[in-house]
Coordinates of C-alpha atoms in Angstrom, one line a residue:
M1 CA 116.0 59.2 95.0
S2 CA 115.6 62.8 93.5
W3 CA 113.5 65.1 96.0
S4 CA 111.0 67.4 94.1
R5 CA 110.1 70.6 95.5
R6 CA 106.9 69.0 97.0
R7 CA 108.9 66.5 98.9
M8 CA 111.5 68.7 99.9
L9 CA 109.2 70.9 101.6
A10 CA 107.3 68.2 103.1
G11 CA 110.7 66.9 104.6
L12 CA 111.5 70.4 106.2
S13 CA 108.7 69.4 108.6
T14 CA 110.6 66.3 109.6
L15 CA 113.8 67.7 110.3
P16 CA 115.2 67.4 113.7
S17 CA 115.7 70.2 116.0
L18 CA 119.6 69.6 116.6
A19 CA 119.1 70.8 120.1
C20 CA 122.0 68.8 121.4
S21 CA 124.0 69.9 124.5
R22 CA 127.7 68.9 123.5
L23 CA 127.1 66.9 120.2
R24 CA 128.1 63.6 121.7
A25 CA 127.1 60.5 120.1
E26 CA 124.5 59.6 122.5
R27 CA 122.9 62.9 121.8
H28 CA 121.6 62.8 118.1
P29 CA 118.5 63.4 116.0
P30 CA 116.6 60.5 114.2
A31 CA 118.4 59.2 111.3
V32 CA 117.8 60.6 107.9
P33 CA 116.2 58.6 105.1
P34 CA 118.7 56.9 102.9
G35 CA 119.2 58.0 99.7
V36 CA 118.0 61.6 99.8
Q37 CA 119.4 63.6 97.0
V38 CA 119.1 67.3 96.3
S39 CA 119.6 68.7 92.9
L40 CA 119.8 72.5 91.8
P41 CA 118.6 74.0 88.7
V42 CA 121.1 75.0 86.1
V43 CA 122.3 78.6 86.1
H44 CA 123.1 79.9 82.5
R45 CA 125.5 82.9 82.2
S46 CA 126.6 84.9 79.0
D47 CA 129.1 87.5 78.8
P48 CA 129.1 89.0 75.3
E49 CA 131.8 91.5 74.7
G50 CA 130.7 95.0 75.7
G51 CA 127.9 93.7 77.8
P52 CA 125.4 93.3 79.3
R53 CA 125.9 90.3 81.3
L54 CA 123.0 87.6 81.7
Y55 CA 122.2 85.3 84.5
L56 CA 119.2 83.1 83.6
V57 CA 117.6 80.1 85.5
E58 CA 114.9 78.6 83.3
D59 CA 111.6 77.5 85.2
H60 CA 108.6 76.6 83.1
A61 CA 106.4 75.2 85.7
L62 CA 104.6 78.7 85.9
P63 CA 104.1 81.5 83.2
L64 CA 106.0 84.0 85.3
V65 CA 109.3 85.6 84.9
S66 CA 111.2 87.4 87.8
L67 CA 113.7 89.8 86.2
A68 CA 116.0 92.5 87.3
I69 CA 118.6 95.0 86.0
A70 CA 121.6 95.2 88.2
I71 CA 124.3 97.9 87.8
R72 CA 127.5 98.3 89.6
A73 CA 126.5 101.3 91.6
G74 CA 126.5 99.8 95.1
H75 CA 128.3 101.0 98.2
R76 CA 131.6 100.2 96.7
A77 CA 131.1 102.7 93.9
E78 CA 130.2 105.7 96.2
P79 CA 132.8 108.5 96.2
T80 CA 134.5 109.1 99.3
P81 CA 132.9 112.2 100.3
Q82 CA 129.3 110.8 99.4
P83 CA 128.8 107.8 101.3
G84 CA 125.0 106.6 101.1
I85 CA 124.5 108.0 97.5
S86 CA 123.7 104.4 96.6
G87 CA 120.7 104.1 98.8
V88 CA 119.4 107.6 97.9
T89 CA 119.8 106.9 94.2
A90 CA 117.8 103.6 94.5
S91 CA 114.9 105.3 96.2
M92 CA 114.7 108.0 93.6
L93 CA 114.2 105.4 90.9
L94 CA 110.8 104.8 92.5
E95 CA 109.7 108.6 92.6
G96 CA 108.9 108.7 88.8
M97 CA 110.3 108.9 85.6
E98 CA 111.7 112.4 84.1
G99 CA 108.8 115.0 83.7
G100 CA 106.5 112.6 85.5
S101 CA 105.2 111.6 89.2
R102 CA 105.5 108.5 91.2
T103 CA 101.9 107.7 90.8
E104 CA 102.4 107.8 87.0
L105 CA 105.5 105.6 87.1
L106 CA 103.7 103.0 89.4
A107 CA 100.6 102.9 87.1
R108 CA 102.9 102.2 84.0
Y109 CA 104.3 99.2 86.0
G110 CA 100.7 98.3 87.2
D111 CA 99.2 98.0 83.8
L112 CA 102.0 95.5 83.1
G113 CA 101.1 93.5 86.5
A114 CA 104.3 94.4 88.0
S115 CA 105.4 96.2 91.3
P116 CA 108.9 97.2 91.1
G117 CA 111.4 97.1 94.1
T118 CA 115.0 98.4 94.4
S119 CA 117.9 97.2 96.7
T120 CA 121.5 98.0 97.3
G121 CA 124.4 96.1 98.6
P122 CA 128.2 96.2 98.5
S123 CA 128.4 95.8 94.9
L124 CA 125.2 96.3 93.0
L125 CA 122.3 98.7 92.9
V126 CA 119.1 96.4 91.7
L127 CA 115.8 97.1 90.2
G128 CA 113.5 94.3 89.6
C129 CA 110.0 92.7 89.6
T130 CA 107.9 89.6 88.6
V131 CA 105.6 89.5 85.7
H132 CA 103.6 87.3 83.4
R133 CA 105.8 86.1 80.8
D134 CA 104.1 87.8 78.0
D135 CA 104.7 91.1 79.6
A136 CA 108.4 90.5 80.2
E137 CA 109.7 92.4 77.2
A138 CA 107.6 95.4 77.9
V139 CA 108.6 95.4 81.5
L140 CA 112.4 94.8 81.1
S141 CA 112.1 97.9 78.6
L142 CA 110.4 100.1 81.1
M143 CA 113.0 99.3 83.8
A144 CA 115.7 100.2 81.5
E145 CA 114.0 103.5 80.6
N146 CA 113.3 104.1 84.5
L147 CA 117.1 103.4 85.2
R148 CA 118.2 105.9 82.3
S149 CA 115.6 108.4 82.9
P150 CA 114.5 108.7 86.7
T151 CA 113.0 112.0 88.1
M152 CA 115.1 114.2 90.0
D153 CA 112.4 116.6 91.0
A154 CA 113.2 118.8 93.7
T155 CA 110.1 118.0 95.9
A156 CA 110.7 114.2 95.4
F157 CA 114.3 114.5 96.2
D158 CA 113.7 116.5 99.3
R159 CA 111.2 113.9 100.6
T160 CA 113.6 111.1 99.7
L161 CA 116.7 112.7 101.4
R162 CA 114.6 113.5 104.7
E163 CA 113.7 109.5 104.8
H164 CA 117.4 108.5 104.4
T165 CA 118.7 111.2 107.0
L166 CA 116.0 110.2 109.6
W167 CA 116.8 106.4 109.2
P168 CA 119.8 106.3 111.6
T169 CA 117.8 108.2 114.1
V170 CA 114.9 105.6 113.7
A171 CA 117.5 102.7 113.9
R172 CA 118.9 104.2 117.1
G173 CA 115.8 102.6 118.6
E174 CA 116.6 98.9 117.4
P175 CA 118.9 97.4 119.9
A176 CA 119.4 94.2 117.8
L177 CA 120.9 96.4 114.9
V178 CA 122.9 98.4 117.0
A179 CA 124.4 95.4 118.8
G180 CA 125.2 94.0 115.1
L181 CA 127.0 97.2 114.4
G182 CA 128.9 96.9 117.5
L183 CA 129.9 93.4 116.6
L184 CA 131.1 94.7 113.1
S185 CA 133.1 97.5 114.8
A186 CA 134.9 94.4 116.9
S187 CA 135.1 91.8 114.0
L188 CA 136.5 94.3 111.4
G189 CA 138.2 96.8 113.4
L190 CA 136.1 99.9 112.3
E191 CA 135.4 103.2 114.0
S192 CA 132.3 103.7 111.8
P193 CA 130.7 100.2 111.2
G194 CA 127.5 101.9 109.6
A195 CA 129.5 102.9 106.5
S196 CA 130.6 99.4 105.8
L197 CA 126.8 98.6 105.3
G198 CA 126.3 101.9 103.2
I199 CA 124.6 103.9 105.9
G200 CA 125.4 107.4 105.2
P201 CA 125.9 109.7 108.2
P202 CA 123.0 112.4 107.9
R203 CA 125.6 115.3 107.8
R204 CA 127.0 113.8 104.7
L205 CA 123.5 112.9 103.1
E206 CA 122.3 116.5 103.5
Q207 CA 125.1 117.7 101.2
L208 CA 123.7 115.8 98.3
D209 CA 121.7 117.2 95.7
P210 CA 119.7 116.0 92.5
E211 CA 122.2 116.8 90.2
T212 CA 125.0 114.8 91.9
V213 CA 122.7 111.8 92.4
G214 CA 121.8 112.1 88.7
A215 CA 125.3 112.2 87.7
F216 CA 126.1 109.2 89.9
L217 CA 123.6 107.2 88.2
R218 CA 124.4 108.0 84.6
G219 CA 128.0 107.0 85.4
H220 CA 126.9 103.5 85.9
T221 CA 123.8 102.9 83.6
T222 CA 126.1 101.5 80.8
R223 CA 125.8 98.3 79.0
G224 CA 129.3 97.3 80.3
E225 CA 128.2 97.8 83.9
A226 CA 124.7 96.3 83.4
T227 CA 124.0 92.6 84.5
I228 CA 120.4 91.2 83.6
L229 CA 118.9 88.6 86.0
M230 CA 116.0 86.5 84.9
A231 CA 114.3 83.3 86.5
G232 CA 111.3 81.7 85.2
D233 CA 109.4 80.8 81.9
V234 CA 111.7 82.0 79.4
D235 CA 114.5 80.3 77.7
E236 CA 118.1 81.5 76.8
Q237 CA 117.5 82.6 73.3
R238 CA 114.4 84.5 74.2
A239 CA 116.1 86.2 77.2
R240 CA 119.1 87.2 75.1
T241 CA 116.8 88.8 72.6
L242 CA 114.7 90.8 75.4
V243 CA 118.1 92.1 76.9
D244 CA 119.4 93.4 73.6
R245 CA 116.4 95.2 72.7
A246 CA 115.7 96.6 76.2
L247 CA 119.3 98.0 76.5
A248 CA 119.9 99.1 72.9
D249 CA 119.9 102.8 73.8
W250 CA 122.3 102.4 76.5
P251 CA 125.8 103.8 76.0
A252 CA 128.5 101.1 76.0
T253 CA 131.0 103.0 78.6
P254 CA 130.4 105.4 81.1
E255 CA 129.7 108.8 80.6
P256 CA 132.1 111.5 82.0
E257 CA 130.8 113.0 85.4
P258 CA 131.3 116.6 86.5
T259 CA 134.7 116.8 88.1
S260 CA 132.9 118.7 91.0
S261 CA 130.3 115.8 91.6
S262 CA 132.8 113.0 93.1
S263 CA 136.1 112.0 93.8
P264 CA 137.4 108.5 92.7
P265 CA 135.7 105.7 94.8
Q266 CA 137.6 103.7 97.3
A267 CA 139.0 100.5 96.2
T268 CA 138.2 98.5 99.2
G269 CA 135.1 100.4 100.4
Q270 CA 134.2 103.0 102.9
G271 CA 135.9 103.2 106.1
A272 CA 139.0 101.3 105.0
S273 CA 141.4 103.9 105.8
E274 CA 140.4 104.2 109.3
G275 CA 142.8 102.8 112.1
P276 CA 141.7 99.6 113.4
V277 CA 139.8 99.4 116.7
R278 CA 142.2 97.1 118.9
S279 CA 139.3 95.3 120.4
R280 CA 137.3 92.1 120.4
T281 CA 134.7 93.2 122.8
V282 CA 132.5 96.4 122.3
L283 CA 130.1 97.4 125.2
V284 CA 127.2 99.7 124.4
P285 CA 125.6 101.7 127.1
W286 CA 121.8 101.7 127.0
P287 CA 120.3 102.9 130.2
T288 CA 116.5 102.3 129.4
L289 CA 117.0 99.0 127.5
P290 CA 114.9 96.4 129.5
Q291 CA 116.9 93.4 128.3
A292 CA 120.7 93.1 127.3
F293 CA 121.3 92.2 123.8
I294 CA 124.6 89.8 123.4
A295 CA 125.7 89.8 120.0
M296 CA 128.8 87.5 119.1
G297 CA 130.7 85.9 115.9
G298 CA 133.4 87.1 113.7
P299 CA 134.7 87.2 110.1
R300 CA 133.4 84.4 107.5
A301 CA 134.1 83.4 104.3
P302 CA 132.0 84.6 101.5
Y303 CA 129.5 82.7 99.4
G304 CA 131.4 81.0 96.6
H305 CA 134.6 80.4 98.6
E306 CA 135.4 76.6 99.3
D307 CA 135.5 77.0 103.2
E308 CA 132.2 78.9 103.5
P309 CA 130.1 75.5 103.6
A310 CA 132.1 74.0 106.2
Q311 CA 131.8 77.2 108.2
A312 CA 128.0 77.1 107.6
V313 CA 127.8 73.6 109.2
A314 CA 130.0 74.6 112.2
S315 CA 128.1 77.8 113.0
T316 CA 124.8 75.8 112.7
L317 CA 126.2 73.0 115.1
L318 CA 127.1 76.1 117.6
A319 CA 123.9 77.8 117.5
S320 CA 121.8 74.4 118.1
T321 CA 124.4 73.9 121.2
L322 CA 123.9 77.5 122.5
Q323 CA 119.9 77.2 122.0
Y324 CA 120.1 73.8 124.2
E325 CA 122.3 75.6 126.8
L326 CA 120.6 79.0 127.0
R327 CA 117.0 78.0 126.6
T328 CA 116.6 74.6 127.7
R329 CA 119.1 74.5 130.6
Q330 CA 119.3 78.1 131.6
R331 CA 116.0 79.2 130.5
S332 CA 117.5 82.7 130.1
T333 CA 116.5 83.3 126.4
Y334 CA 113.9 82.3 124.0
A335 CA 115.9 81.7 120.9
V336 CA 119.6 81.9 119.6
Q337 CA 119.1 84.2 116.3
S338 CA 121.7 84.0 113.5
R339 CA 122.7 86.0 110.3
V340 CA 125.4 86.8 108.0
W341 CA 126.3 90.8 107.4
Q342 CA 127.5 91.3 104.0
T343 CA 129.7 94.4 104.4
L344 CA 132.2 96.3 102.2
H345 CA 135.2 94.5 104.2
G346 CA 133.6 90.9 103.9
D347 CA 131.0 88.9 105.7
V348 CA 130.5 88.5 109.4
L349 CA 128.6 85.8 111.3
Q350 CA 126.6 87.2 113.9
L351 CA 124.6 85.1 116.7
W352 CA 122.6 87.0 119.2
V353 CA 120.4 86.4 122.0
R354 CA 118.2 88.7 124.6
V355 CA 118.4 88.2 128.3
D356 CA 117.6 89.9 131.2
P357 CA 120.3 92.1 132.6
E358 CA 121.0 90.0 135.8
A359 CA 121.4 86.8 133.6
T360 CA 123.9 88.6 131.2
R361 CA 127.1 87.1 133.2
A362 CA 125.8 83.4 133.1
A363 CA 124.8 83.6 129.5
V364 CA 128.3 85.2 128.4
R365 CA 130.1 82.4 130.6
A366 CA 127.9 79.5 129.3
V367 CA 128.7 80.7 125.6
R368 CA 132.6 80.9 126.3
D369 CA 132.4 77.4 128.2
Q370 CA 130.8 75.9 125.0
L371 CA 133.4 77.4 122.8
R372 CA 136.3 76.0 125.0
S373 CA 134.5 72.8 125.1
L374 CA 133.7 72.5 121.3
T375 CA 137.2 73.5 120.4
G376 CA 138.7 70.6 122.5
D377 CA 136.3 68.2 121.4
R378 CA 137.8 66.4 118.1
H379 CA 135.1 63.5 118.1
F380 CA 132.0 64.8 116.8
S381 CA 129.2 62.7 115.8
E382 CA 129.1 61.9 111.9
Q383 CA 125.2 61.4 112.1
V384 CA 124.8 65.1 113.7
V385 CA 127.1 66.6 111.0
A386 CA 125.1 64.6 108.3
E387 CA 121.9 65.9 109.8
V388 CA 123.2 69.5 109.6
R389 CA 124.4 69.0 106.1
T390 CA 120.8 67.7 104.9
S391 CA 119.2 70.3 106.4
L392 CA 121.7 73.0 104.6
E393 CA 121.2 71.1 101.3
M394 CA 117.6 71.6 101.6
S395 CA 117.9 75.3 102.5
S396 CA 120.1 75.5 99.1
M397 CA 117.2 73.9 97.2
L398 CA 114.7 76.3 98.9
G399 CA 116.8 79.3 97.6
F400 CA 115.7 78.1 94.1
H401 CA 111.9 77.5 94.9
G402 CA 110.2 79.7 92.5
P403 CA 111.3 82.6 90.3
E404 CA 111.3 85.2 93.1
A405 CA 113.6 83.3 95.2
T406 CA 115.7 82.2 92.3
L407 CA 116.0 85.8 91.4
G408 CA 117.6 86.2 95.0
E409 CA 120.1 83.6 94.2
L410 CA 121.0 85.3 91.1
V411 CA 121.7 88.6 92.6
R412 CA 124.2 86.7 94.9
L413 CA 126.2 85.2 92.2
A414 CA 126.0 88.6 90.1
S415 CA 127.2 90.6 93.2
A416 CA 130.5 88.8 93.1
E417 CA 130.5 87.8 89.5
L418 CA 130.5 84.3 90.3
P419 CA 130.6 81.5 87.8
A420 CA 127.2 79.9 86.8
D421 CA 128.1 76.5 88.4
T422 CA 128.8 78.2 91.7
P423 CA 125.6 76.8 93.4
Q424 CA 126.4 73.2 92.4
R425 CA 130.0 73.5 93.2
R426 CA 128.9 74.7 96.9
L427 CA 126.7 71.9 97.0
A428 CA 129.5 69.4 96.5
W429 CA 131.8 71.2 98.9
L430 CA 128.8 71.0 101.4
R431 CA 128.4 67.3 100.8
D432 CA 132.3 66.7 101.6
V433 CA 132.0 68.4 104.7
D434 CA 132.6 65.5 107.5
A435 CA 133.0 65.7 111.3
R436 CA 136.8 66.1 111.1
R437 CA 136.2 69.0 108.9
V438 CA 133.7 70.7 111.4
A439 CA 136.2 70.1 114.1
E440 CA 138.8 71.9 112.2
V441 CA 136.8 74.9 111.4
I442 CA 135.5 75.1 115.3
E443 CA 139.1 75.1 116.5
H444 CA 140.3 77.7 114.1
D445 CA 137.2 80.2 113.4
L446 CA 135.1 79.6 116.6
A447 CA 137.8 79.7 119.2
D448 CA 137.2 81.6 122.3
D449 CA 140.2 83.8 121.6
R450 CA 139.2 84.7 118.1
W451 CA 135.3 85.3 119.1
C452 CA 134.3 88.7 118.9
W453 CA 131.3 90.3 121.2
C454 CA 129.1 93.1 121.7
V455 CA 126.9 93.7 124.4
A456 CA 124.2 96.4 124.6
G457 CA 122.2 97.0 127.9
D458 CA 121.9 99.2 131.1
P459 CA 124.7 99.6 133.7
E460 CA 123.6 96.2 135.5
A461 CA 123.9 94.2 132.3
L462 CA 127.1 95.6 131.2
R463 CA 128.7 95.1 134.8
S464 CA 127.2 91.6 134.7
A465 CA 128.8 90.9 131.4
G466 CA 132.1 92.4 132.1
A467 CA 132.6 89.6 134.8
A468 CA 132.6 87.0 132.1
L469 CA 133.9 88.7 128.9
P470 CA 137.5 88.6 127.9
E471 CA 139.4 91.5 129.8
D472 CA 141.9 92.5 127.1
G473 CA 141.0 95.2 124.8
R474 CA 137.3 96.3 125.7
L475 CA 135.8 99.5 124.0
T476 CA 132.8 101.4 124.9
R477 CA 130.8 102.8 122.0
T478 CA 127.3 104.8 122.1
P479 CA 124.5 103.8 119.6
E480 CA 125.0 107.1 118.1
A481 CA 128.7 106.7 117.4
L482 CA 128.2 103.3 115.8
L483 CA 125.2 104.8 113.6
G484 CA 127.4 107.8 112.4
L485 CA 125.1 110.2 114.4
A486 CA 127.7 111.5 116.8

């Protein structure tokens, strides 16, 4: 049968927890109802000569359209001496139009029922919102004007710059983030992992001025560098018409920038020229931290790569196994959490837990024991693997549940300029993942001798962890160094 969104959401509540100790056949969740078939919507992509590119998903269930203009002004486009300029530029877009204020700009959006937002990533700077279909043309034109003529008022710029220069100091108090940066340092061999996420050191950000930021933006607001993303109640012909009208006044090619404003961007992103850190383990001293943060993981294939679905299944199984071991058996943590970092140097899988300092050694040892056990087990239960596949299939479908969620999926496609059929191809690859393939991935990608670590904690926690962590190549980094504050 074909699952509707309503059936899919109802089905999520019945999924098993996958809390299995060693994934043996005798420990498996209830059977999945036979014949479950998840389908994804069709993504339309058009690439007219001279741009702009269009990604579109039609969804006529509601009279809403989520739309965005993305330009290739992400962190990879940042000039070498100006890390963080992309984020500052994105923030300035919401400070007002040229000659106007933030209040006036938001009022113009509000009159159309829109609330704009910006984001930046390795490749793109994105301005987007959701509106009624009847206002889509007016809002898209307003966003195009917003990108071409934002305010560079000195007062607004100083306020924005101050927020960005203070952010690393605020992040200094977030142990989960600091531990994640330590894991990036170990996984990618980076001296300054914050730069791989577009975090500009305050001393560099303070050198920016409105003219430099304006020149950076103008150099990327061209039809050739723009991608329009739409999801909702609009067909392809109408979408193309809206795009052509909105960006009619945009130049076709980049405008020349003053030679003093930048130097050529690095081809492989900030920090690529740094020498590798010869360590798979980073220790972060944090004397006042009441609990230790243990982050672990390593490089992962990006979305759209054939290996990524199998890695997703394997990492989900691993997280479930560790959850059972650390929470149910040891009772040393509440949950094993996971995320995937998207950096200038590739994607990195991170699992992390919080434990009391005296439990750090036992937790690290348990993780390493599970890694060794899993890499030596070539006989995973096909039923367990099938359960994880179904869960991930449903997650894929949930990613297209409604215009706003769908817009996020389109941003992911546009970031890597992926083909329109990538979601369907990924779903097919996911369905082909079996127990044998999972065993191969675990043996190669999750092996103990490839696993990277970061432990942040007080002296007792670091001593406790040190007794169980790999002995070769440990590195000690302070939170300030990881955040670019040192």
